[in-house]
Coordinates of C-alpha atoms in Angstrom, one line a residue:
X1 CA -18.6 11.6 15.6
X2 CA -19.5 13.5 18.9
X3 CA -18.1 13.9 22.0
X4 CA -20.9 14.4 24.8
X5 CA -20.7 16.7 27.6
X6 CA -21.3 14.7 31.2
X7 CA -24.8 15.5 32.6
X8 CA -25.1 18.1 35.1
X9 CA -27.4 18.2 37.8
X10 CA -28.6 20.7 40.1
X11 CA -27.3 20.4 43.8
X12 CA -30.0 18.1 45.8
X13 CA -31.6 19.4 48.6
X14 CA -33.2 18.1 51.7
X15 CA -35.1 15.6 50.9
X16 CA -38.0 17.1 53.0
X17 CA -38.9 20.5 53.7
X18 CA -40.8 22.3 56.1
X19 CA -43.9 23.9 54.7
X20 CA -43.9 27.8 55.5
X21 CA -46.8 28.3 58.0
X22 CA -48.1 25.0 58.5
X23 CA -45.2 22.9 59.6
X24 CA -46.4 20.0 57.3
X25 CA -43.1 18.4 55.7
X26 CA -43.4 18.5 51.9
X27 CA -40.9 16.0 49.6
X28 CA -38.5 17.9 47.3
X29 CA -39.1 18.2 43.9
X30 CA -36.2 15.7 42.0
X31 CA -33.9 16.9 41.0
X32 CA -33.4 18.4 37.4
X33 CA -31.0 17.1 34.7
X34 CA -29.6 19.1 31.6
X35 CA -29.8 16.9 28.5
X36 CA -26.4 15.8 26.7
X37 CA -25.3 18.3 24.6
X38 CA -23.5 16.8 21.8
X39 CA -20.2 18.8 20.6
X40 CA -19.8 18.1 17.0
X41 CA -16.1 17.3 15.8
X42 CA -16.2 18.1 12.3
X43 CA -17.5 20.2 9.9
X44 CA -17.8 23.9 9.7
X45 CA -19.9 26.8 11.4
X46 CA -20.4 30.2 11.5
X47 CA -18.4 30.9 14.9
X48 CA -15.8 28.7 13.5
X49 CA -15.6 30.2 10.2
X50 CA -15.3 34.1 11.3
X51 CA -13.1 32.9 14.1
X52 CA -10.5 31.8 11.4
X53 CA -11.1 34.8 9.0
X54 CA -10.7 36.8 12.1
X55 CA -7.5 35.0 13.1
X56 CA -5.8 35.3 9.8
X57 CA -7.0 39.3 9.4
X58 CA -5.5 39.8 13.1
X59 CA -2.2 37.8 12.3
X60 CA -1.3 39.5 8.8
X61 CA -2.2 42.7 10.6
X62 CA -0.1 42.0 13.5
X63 CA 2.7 40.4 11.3
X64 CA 2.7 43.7 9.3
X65 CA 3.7 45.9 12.3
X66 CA 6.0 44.2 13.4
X67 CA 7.9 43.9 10.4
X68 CA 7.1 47.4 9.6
X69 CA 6.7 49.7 12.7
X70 CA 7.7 47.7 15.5
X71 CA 10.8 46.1 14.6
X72 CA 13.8 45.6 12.3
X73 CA 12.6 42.3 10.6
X74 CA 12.6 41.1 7.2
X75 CA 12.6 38.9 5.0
X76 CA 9.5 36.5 3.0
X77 CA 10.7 33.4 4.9
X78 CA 10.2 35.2 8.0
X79 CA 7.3 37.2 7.2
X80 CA 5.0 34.2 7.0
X81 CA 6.2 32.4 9.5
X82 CA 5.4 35.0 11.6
X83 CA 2.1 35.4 10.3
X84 CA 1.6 31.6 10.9
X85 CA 2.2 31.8 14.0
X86 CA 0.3 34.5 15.0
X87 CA -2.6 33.4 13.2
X88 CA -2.2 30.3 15.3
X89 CA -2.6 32.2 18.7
X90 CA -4.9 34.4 17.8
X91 CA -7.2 31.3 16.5
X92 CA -6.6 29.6 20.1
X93 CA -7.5 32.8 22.1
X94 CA -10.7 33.4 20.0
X95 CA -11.8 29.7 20.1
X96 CA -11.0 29.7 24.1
X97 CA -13.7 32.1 24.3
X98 CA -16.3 29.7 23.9
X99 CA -14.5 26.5 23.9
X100 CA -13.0 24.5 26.7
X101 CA -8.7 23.8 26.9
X102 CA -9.7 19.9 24.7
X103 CA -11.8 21.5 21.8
X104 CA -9.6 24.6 21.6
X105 CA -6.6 21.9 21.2
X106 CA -8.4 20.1 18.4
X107 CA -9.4 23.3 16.5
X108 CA -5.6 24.2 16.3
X109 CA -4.6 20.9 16.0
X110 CA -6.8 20.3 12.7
X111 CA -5.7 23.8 11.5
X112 CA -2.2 22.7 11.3
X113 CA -2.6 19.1 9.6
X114 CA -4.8 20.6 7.4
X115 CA -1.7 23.3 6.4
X116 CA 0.6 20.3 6.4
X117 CA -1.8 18.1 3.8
X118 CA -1.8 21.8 1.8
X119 CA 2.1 22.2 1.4
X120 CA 2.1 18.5 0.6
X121 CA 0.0 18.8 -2.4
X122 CA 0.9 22.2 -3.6
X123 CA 4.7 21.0 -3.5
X124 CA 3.4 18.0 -5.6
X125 CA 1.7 19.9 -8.1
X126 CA 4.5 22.4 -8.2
X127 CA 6.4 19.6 -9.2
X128 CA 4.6 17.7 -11.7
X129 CA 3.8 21.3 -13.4
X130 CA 6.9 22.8 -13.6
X131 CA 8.4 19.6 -15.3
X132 CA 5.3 19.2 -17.3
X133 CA 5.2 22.9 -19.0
X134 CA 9.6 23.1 -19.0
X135 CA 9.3 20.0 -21.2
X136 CA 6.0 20.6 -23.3
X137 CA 8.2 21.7 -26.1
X138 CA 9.4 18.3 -26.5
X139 CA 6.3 16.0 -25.5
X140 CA 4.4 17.8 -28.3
X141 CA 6.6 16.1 -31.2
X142 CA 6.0 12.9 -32.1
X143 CA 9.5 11.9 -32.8
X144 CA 10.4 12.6 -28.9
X145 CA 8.7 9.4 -28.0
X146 CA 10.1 7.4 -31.4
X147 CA 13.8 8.1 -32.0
X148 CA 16.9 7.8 -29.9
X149 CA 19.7 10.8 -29.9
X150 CA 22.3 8.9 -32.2
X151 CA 21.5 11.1 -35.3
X152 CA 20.8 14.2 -33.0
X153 CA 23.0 16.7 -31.6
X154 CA 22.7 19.3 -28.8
X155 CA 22.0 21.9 -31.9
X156 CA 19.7 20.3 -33.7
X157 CA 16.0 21.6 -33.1
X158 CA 12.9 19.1 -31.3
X159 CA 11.9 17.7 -34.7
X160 CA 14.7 15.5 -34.5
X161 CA 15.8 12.7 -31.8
X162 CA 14.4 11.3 -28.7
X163 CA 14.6 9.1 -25.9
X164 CA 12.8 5.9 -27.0
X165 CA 16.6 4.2 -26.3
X166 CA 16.1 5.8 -23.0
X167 CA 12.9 4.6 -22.4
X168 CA 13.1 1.0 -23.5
X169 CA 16.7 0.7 -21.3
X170 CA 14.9 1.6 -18.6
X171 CA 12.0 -1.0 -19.0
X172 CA 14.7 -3.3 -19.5
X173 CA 16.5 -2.3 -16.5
X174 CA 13.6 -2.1 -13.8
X175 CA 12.2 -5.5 -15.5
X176 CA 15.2 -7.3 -14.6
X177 CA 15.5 -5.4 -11.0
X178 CA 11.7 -6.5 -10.2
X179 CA 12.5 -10.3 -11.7
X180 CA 15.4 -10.8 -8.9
X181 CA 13.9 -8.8 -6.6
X182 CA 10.1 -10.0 -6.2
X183 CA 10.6 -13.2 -5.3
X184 CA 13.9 -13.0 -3.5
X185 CA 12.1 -9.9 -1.3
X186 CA 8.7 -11.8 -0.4
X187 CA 10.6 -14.8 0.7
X188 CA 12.8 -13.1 3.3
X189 CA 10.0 -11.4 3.9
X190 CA 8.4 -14.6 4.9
X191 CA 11.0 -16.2 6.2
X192 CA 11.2 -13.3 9.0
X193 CA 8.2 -13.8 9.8
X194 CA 6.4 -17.3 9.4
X195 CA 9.6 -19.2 9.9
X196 CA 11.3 -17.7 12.9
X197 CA 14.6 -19.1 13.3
X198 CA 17.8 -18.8 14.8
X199 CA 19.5 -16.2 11.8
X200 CA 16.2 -13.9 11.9
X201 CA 17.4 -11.5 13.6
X202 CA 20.8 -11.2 11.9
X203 CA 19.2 -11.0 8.8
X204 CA 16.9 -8.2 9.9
X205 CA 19.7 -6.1 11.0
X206 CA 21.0 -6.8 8.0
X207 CA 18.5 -5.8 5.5
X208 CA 18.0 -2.7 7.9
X209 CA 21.6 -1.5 7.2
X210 CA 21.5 -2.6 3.5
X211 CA 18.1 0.6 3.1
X212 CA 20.6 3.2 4.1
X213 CA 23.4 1.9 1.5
X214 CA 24.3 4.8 -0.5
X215 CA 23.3 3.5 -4.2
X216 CA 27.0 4.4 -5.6
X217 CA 28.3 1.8 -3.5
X218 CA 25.9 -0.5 -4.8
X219 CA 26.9 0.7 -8.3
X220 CA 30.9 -0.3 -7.5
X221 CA 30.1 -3.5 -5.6
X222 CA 28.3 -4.4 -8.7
X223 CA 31.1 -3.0 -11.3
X224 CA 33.9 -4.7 -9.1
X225 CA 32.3 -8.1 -9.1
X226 CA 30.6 -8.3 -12.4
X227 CA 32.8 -6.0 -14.7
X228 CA 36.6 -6.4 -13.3
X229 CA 36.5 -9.4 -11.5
X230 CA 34.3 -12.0 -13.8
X231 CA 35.0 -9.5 -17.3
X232 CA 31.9 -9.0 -18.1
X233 CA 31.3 -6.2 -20.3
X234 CA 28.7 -3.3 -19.2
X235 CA 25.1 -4.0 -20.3
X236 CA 22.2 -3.5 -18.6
X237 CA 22.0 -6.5 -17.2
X238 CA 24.6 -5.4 -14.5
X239 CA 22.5 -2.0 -14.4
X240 CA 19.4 -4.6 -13.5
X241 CA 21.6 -6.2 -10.7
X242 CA 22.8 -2.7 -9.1
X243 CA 19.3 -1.6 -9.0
X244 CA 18.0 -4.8 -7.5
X245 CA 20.7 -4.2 -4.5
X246 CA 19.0 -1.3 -3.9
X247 CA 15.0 -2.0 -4.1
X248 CA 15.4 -5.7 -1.9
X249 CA 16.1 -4.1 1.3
X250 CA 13.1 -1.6 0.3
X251 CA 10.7 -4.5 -0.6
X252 CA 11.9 -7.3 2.2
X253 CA 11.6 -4.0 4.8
X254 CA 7.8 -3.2 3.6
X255 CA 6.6 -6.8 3.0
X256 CA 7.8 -7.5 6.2
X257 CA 5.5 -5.3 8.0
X258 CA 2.4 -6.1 6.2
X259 CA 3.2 -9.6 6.7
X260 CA 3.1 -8.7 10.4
X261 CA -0.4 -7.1 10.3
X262 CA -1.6 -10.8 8.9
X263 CA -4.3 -11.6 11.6
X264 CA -2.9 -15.0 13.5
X265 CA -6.1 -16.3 14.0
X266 CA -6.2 -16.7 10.3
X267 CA -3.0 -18.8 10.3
X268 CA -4.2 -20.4 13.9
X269 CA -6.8 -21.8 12.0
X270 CA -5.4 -22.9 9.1
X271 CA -2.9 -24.8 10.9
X272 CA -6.0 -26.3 13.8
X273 CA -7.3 -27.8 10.6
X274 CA -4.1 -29.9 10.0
X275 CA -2.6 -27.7 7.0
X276 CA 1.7 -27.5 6.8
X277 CA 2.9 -24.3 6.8
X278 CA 3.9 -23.8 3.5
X279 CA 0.5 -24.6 2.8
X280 CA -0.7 -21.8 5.0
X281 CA 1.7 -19.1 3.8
X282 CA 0.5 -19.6 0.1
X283 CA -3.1 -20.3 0.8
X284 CA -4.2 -17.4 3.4
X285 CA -1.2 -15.9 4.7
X286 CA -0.3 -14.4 0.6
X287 CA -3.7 -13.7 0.1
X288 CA -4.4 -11.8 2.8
X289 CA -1.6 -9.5 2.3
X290 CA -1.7 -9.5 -1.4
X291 CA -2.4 -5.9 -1.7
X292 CA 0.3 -4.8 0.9
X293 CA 2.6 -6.6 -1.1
X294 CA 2.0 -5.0 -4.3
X295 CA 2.3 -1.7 -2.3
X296 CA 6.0 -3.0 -1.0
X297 CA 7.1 -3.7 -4.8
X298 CA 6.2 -0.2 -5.7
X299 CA 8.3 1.6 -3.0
X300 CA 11.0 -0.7 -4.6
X301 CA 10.5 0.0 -7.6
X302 CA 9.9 4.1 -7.0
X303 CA 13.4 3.7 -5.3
X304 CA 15.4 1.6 -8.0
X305 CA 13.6 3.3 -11.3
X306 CA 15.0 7.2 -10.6
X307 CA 18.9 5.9 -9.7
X308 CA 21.7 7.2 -11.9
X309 CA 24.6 6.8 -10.8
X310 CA 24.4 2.6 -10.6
X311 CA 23.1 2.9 -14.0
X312 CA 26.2 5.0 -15.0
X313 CA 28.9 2.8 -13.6
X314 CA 27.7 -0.7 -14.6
X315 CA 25.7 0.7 -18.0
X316 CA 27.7 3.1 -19.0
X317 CA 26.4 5.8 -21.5
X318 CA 25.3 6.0 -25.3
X319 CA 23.0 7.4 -27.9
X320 CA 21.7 4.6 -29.7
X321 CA 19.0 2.4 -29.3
X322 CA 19.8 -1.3 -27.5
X323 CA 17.4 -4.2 -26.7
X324 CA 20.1 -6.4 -25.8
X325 CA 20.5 -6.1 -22.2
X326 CA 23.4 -9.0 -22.1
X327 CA 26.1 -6.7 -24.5
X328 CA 27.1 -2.9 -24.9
X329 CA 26.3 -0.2 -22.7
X330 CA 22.3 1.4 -21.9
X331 CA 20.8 4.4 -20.9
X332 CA 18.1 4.8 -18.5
X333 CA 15.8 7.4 -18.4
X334 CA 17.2 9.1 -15.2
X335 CA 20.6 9.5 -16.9
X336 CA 19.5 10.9 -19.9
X337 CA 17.9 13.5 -17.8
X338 CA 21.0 14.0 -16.3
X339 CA 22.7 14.4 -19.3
X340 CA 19.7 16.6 -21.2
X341 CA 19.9 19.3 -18.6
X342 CA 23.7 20.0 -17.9
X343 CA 23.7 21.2 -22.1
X344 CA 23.3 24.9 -21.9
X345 CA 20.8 24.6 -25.2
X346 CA 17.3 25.4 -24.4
X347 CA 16.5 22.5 -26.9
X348 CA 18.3 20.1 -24.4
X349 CA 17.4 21.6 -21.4
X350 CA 13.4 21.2 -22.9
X351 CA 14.3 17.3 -23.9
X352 CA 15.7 16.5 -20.1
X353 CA 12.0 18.1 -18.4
X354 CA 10.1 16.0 -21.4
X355 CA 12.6 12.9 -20.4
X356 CA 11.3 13.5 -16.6
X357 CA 7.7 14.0 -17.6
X358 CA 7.9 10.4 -19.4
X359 CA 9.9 9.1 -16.0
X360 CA 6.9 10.4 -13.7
X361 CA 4.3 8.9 -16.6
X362 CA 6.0 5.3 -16.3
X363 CA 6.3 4.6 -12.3
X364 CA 2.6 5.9 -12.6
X365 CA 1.8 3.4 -15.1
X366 CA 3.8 0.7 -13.3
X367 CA 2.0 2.0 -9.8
X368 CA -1.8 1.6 -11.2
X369 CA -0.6 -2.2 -12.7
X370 CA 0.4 -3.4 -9.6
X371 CA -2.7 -1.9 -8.0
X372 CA -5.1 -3.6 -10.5
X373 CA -2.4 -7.1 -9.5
X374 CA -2.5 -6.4 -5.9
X375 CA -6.3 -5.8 -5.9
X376 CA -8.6 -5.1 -2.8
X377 CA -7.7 -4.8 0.5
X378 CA -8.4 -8.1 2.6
X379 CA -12.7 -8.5 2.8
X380 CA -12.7 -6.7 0.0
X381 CA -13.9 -8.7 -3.0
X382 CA -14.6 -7.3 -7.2
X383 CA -18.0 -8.6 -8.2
X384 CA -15.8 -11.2 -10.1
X385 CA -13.6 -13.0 -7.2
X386 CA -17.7 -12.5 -5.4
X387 CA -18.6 -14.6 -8.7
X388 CA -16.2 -17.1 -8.2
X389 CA -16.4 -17.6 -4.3
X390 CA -19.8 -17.9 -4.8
X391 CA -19.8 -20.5 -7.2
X392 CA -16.8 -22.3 -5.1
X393 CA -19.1 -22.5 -2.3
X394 CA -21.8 -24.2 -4.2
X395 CA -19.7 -27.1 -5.4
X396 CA -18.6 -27.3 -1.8
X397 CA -21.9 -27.6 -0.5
X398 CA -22.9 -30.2 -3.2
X399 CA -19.8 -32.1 -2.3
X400 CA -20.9 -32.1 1.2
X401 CA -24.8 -33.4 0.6
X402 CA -23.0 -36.1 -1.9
X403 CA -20.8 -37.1 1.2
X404 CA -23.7 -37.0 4.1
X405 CA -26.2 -38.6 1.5
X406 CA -28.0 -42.0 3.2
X407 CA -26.4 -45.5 1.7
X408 CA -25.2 -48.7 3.0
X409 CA -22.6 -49.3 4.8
X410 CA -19.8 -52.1 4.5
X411 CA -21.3 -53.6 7.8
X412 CA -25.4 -52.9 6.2
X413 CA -24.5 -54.5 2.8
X414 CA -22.9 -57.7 4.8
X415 CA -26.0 -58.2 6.8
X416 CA -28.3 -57.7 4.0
X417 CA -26.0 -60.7 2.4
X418 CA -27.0 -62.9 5.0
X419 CA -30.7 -62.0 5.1
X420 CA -30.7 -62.7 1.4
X421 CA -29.3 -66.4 2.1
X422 CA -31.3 -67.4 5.3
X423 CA -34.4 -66.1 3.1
X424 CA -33.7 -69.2 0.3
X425 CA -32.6 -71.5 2.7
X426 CA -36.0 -71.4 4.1
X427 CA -37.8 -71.4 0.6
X428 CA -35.4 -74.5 -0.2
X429 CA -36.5 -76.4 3.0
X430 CA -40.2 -75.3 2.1
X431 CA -40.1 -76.9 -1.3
X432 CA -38.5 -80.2 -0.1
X433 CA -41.0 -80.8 2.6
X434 CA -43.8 -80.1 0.0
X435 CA -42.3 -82.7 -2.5
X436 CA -41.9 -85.1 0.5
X437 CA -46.0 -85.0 1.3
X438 CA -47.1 -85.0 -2.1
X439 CA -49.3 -88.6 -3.0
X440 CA -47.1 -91.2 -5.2
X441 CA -48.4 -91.6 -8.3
X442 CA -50.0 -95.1 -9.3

């Protein structure tokens, strides 16, 4: 991509001229034009490149006496944000040099996203390493992923228990959340959207207020209702039903807008060609937004999976494994990291990083499923759904030539009825006439 300068011309003269001497008028010359000179966007060169080097050398350097020399400062924080900055003005004034005010503006403007998109990623891998080597102690032992912590105590060493209660409760947990919360969220969803009615807005404020509900209150609403009110005991069932209160305003929220981005010539269409709208909202509409929709059950789920307090109050806590989520209390996997790391052991301490570890592991396992579910992006077909639209087609075309193909019609086959009578009605009267003039016999 290139931005092109606007052509510059030289100023026109007179359009005649008086030769020297003779006093013959002579036509001007036209008049010249500079040919565009393209400005590229991207990419790196060698002004560019010792422009930034320069920048940064001048902005530690500058940074340096001032902290130093010039003035009482200190302090790392400070230090390089002062260096930042100075690098920043430094790159402006040495771009300005040859640039004009709009590329010196986008030079500076791509230096900062590109240190934003930096600190993103290093804070990311900062992340996911530090957990990673803190628990590497523990994901090395085969037990970790195996046993639960019944037989274990906070002494014992890594050979013995592990979180495979912790794991499976929270499998449990988040399969029950994303049963209640799928359907219920895609169908608001839709409901907002393809069936605008006279509660739409309401219920759009409400799910707006319900994504800033502070997940403890979702934890008591559930323990009030479920546990003291109806007596049921803590399981993870209720765990299942506080998380879902807090990934359906997440998924309705995000479904919702890619519903929005639906092109409505698509659902224009389907509806010109006599379709109901149900009909159209699971035939194109769904389709179309299939992979946006898988992206909305993963924010859900990335929101409901890491909760601990719901999972506290409506679970409740224990060290033996349970598959039952309808009786006795569960652990999820957020909890027993929350209970791993408030031990002063270092052998706890290394089982709550391993238990967060597995945690990051499992929403990226449940992320790359609903990618491979949600598939391609809309025009975007696997060599398989090309297969099978492919073949579709062909059946539809050989439908049509089976439909357009020449025959007769009720009206033709009526007419050819009558020709077919009239014909031996003749031959009939032919025969007659001929027996009639035939000589008697004697």
């Amino acid at each position: 991509m290139t931005v092109v300068d606007e052509t510059k011309t030289l100023p026109a003269a007179a359009p005649e001229a008086v030769a020297a001497g003779t006093g013959a008028r002579v036509a001007d010359p036209d008049p010249v034009e500079f040919p565009d000179r393209p400005r590229p966007i991207g990419g790196l060169t060698r002004s560019g490149v010792l422009s930034l080097a320069g920048a940064a050398a001048s902005g530690l350097c500058t940074t340096v006496l001032l902290f130093g020399e010039l003035a009482p400062l200190s302090g790392a924080l400070g230090f390089t944000v002062t260096a930042y900055l100075s690098f920043l003005l430094i790159y402006a004034v040495l771009t300005g040099l040859e640039e004009d005010r709009q590329a010196v503006l986008d030079r500076v403007m791509t230096v900062v996203l590109w240190t934003a998109a930096l600190l993103m990623i290093s804070a990311l891998v900062l992340v996911v390493g530090f957990t990673a080597w803190r628990g590497r102690e523990a994901l090395l032992h085969g037990n970790f992923f195996t046993q639960d912590m019944q037989a274990a105590g906070p002494l014992d060493p890594l050979t013995n228990g592990g979180i495979a209660h912790a794991m499976l409760g929270t499998l449990i947990m988040i399969a029950i959340a994303l049963t209640i919360t799928v359907p219920l969220g895609i169908a608001c969803a839709i409901y907002l959207n393809q069936i605008p009615g006279r509660f739409s807005r309401f219920v759009r404020t409400i799910v707006e207020a319900m994504t800033a509900l502070p997940s403890i209150v979702a934890g008591l609403t559930v323990y009030a209702t479920w546990i003291l009110y109806l007596g049921m005991q803590k399981s993870g069932l209720a765990a299942g039903f506080a998380i879902s209160v807090m990934m359906l305003p997440i998924v309705i929220r995000a479904s919702d807008v890619v519903l929005r981005l639906v092109p409505g010539t698509l659902t224009e269409a389907s509806e010109a060609l006599g379709a109901p709208r149900w009909r159209t909202v699971w035939h194109v509409v769904l389709p179309t937004a299939r992979s946006g929709l898988a992206t909305a059950v993963i924010l859900g789920t990335a929101r409901g999976i890491g909760e601990t307090s719901p999972v506290l109050l409506t679970a409740g806590f224990t060290a033996a494994l349970n598959a039952d989520p309808t009786s006795g209390p569960m652990i999820s996997l957020p909890l027993a990291v929350f209970n791993f790391v408030k031990s002063p052991e270092p052998t706890m301490i290394a089982r709550g990083f391993g238990s967060a570890a597995v945690l990051m592991a499992l929403v990226l396992v449940l992320f790359v499923v609903a990618r491979v579910i949600g598939g391609r992006g809309p025009g975007h077909q696997s060599r398989r759904q090309a297969r099978r639209s492919a073949r579709a087609s062909r059946q539809d075309a050989a439908r049509f030539e089976e439909l357009h193909a020449p025959r007769l019609s009720v009206f033709e086959d009526a007419e050819a009825v009558e020709d077919i009578e009239a014909a031996e009605a003749v031959e009939d009267a032919v025969s007659a006439e001929d027996v009639s003039h035939a000589p008697s016999e004697t």
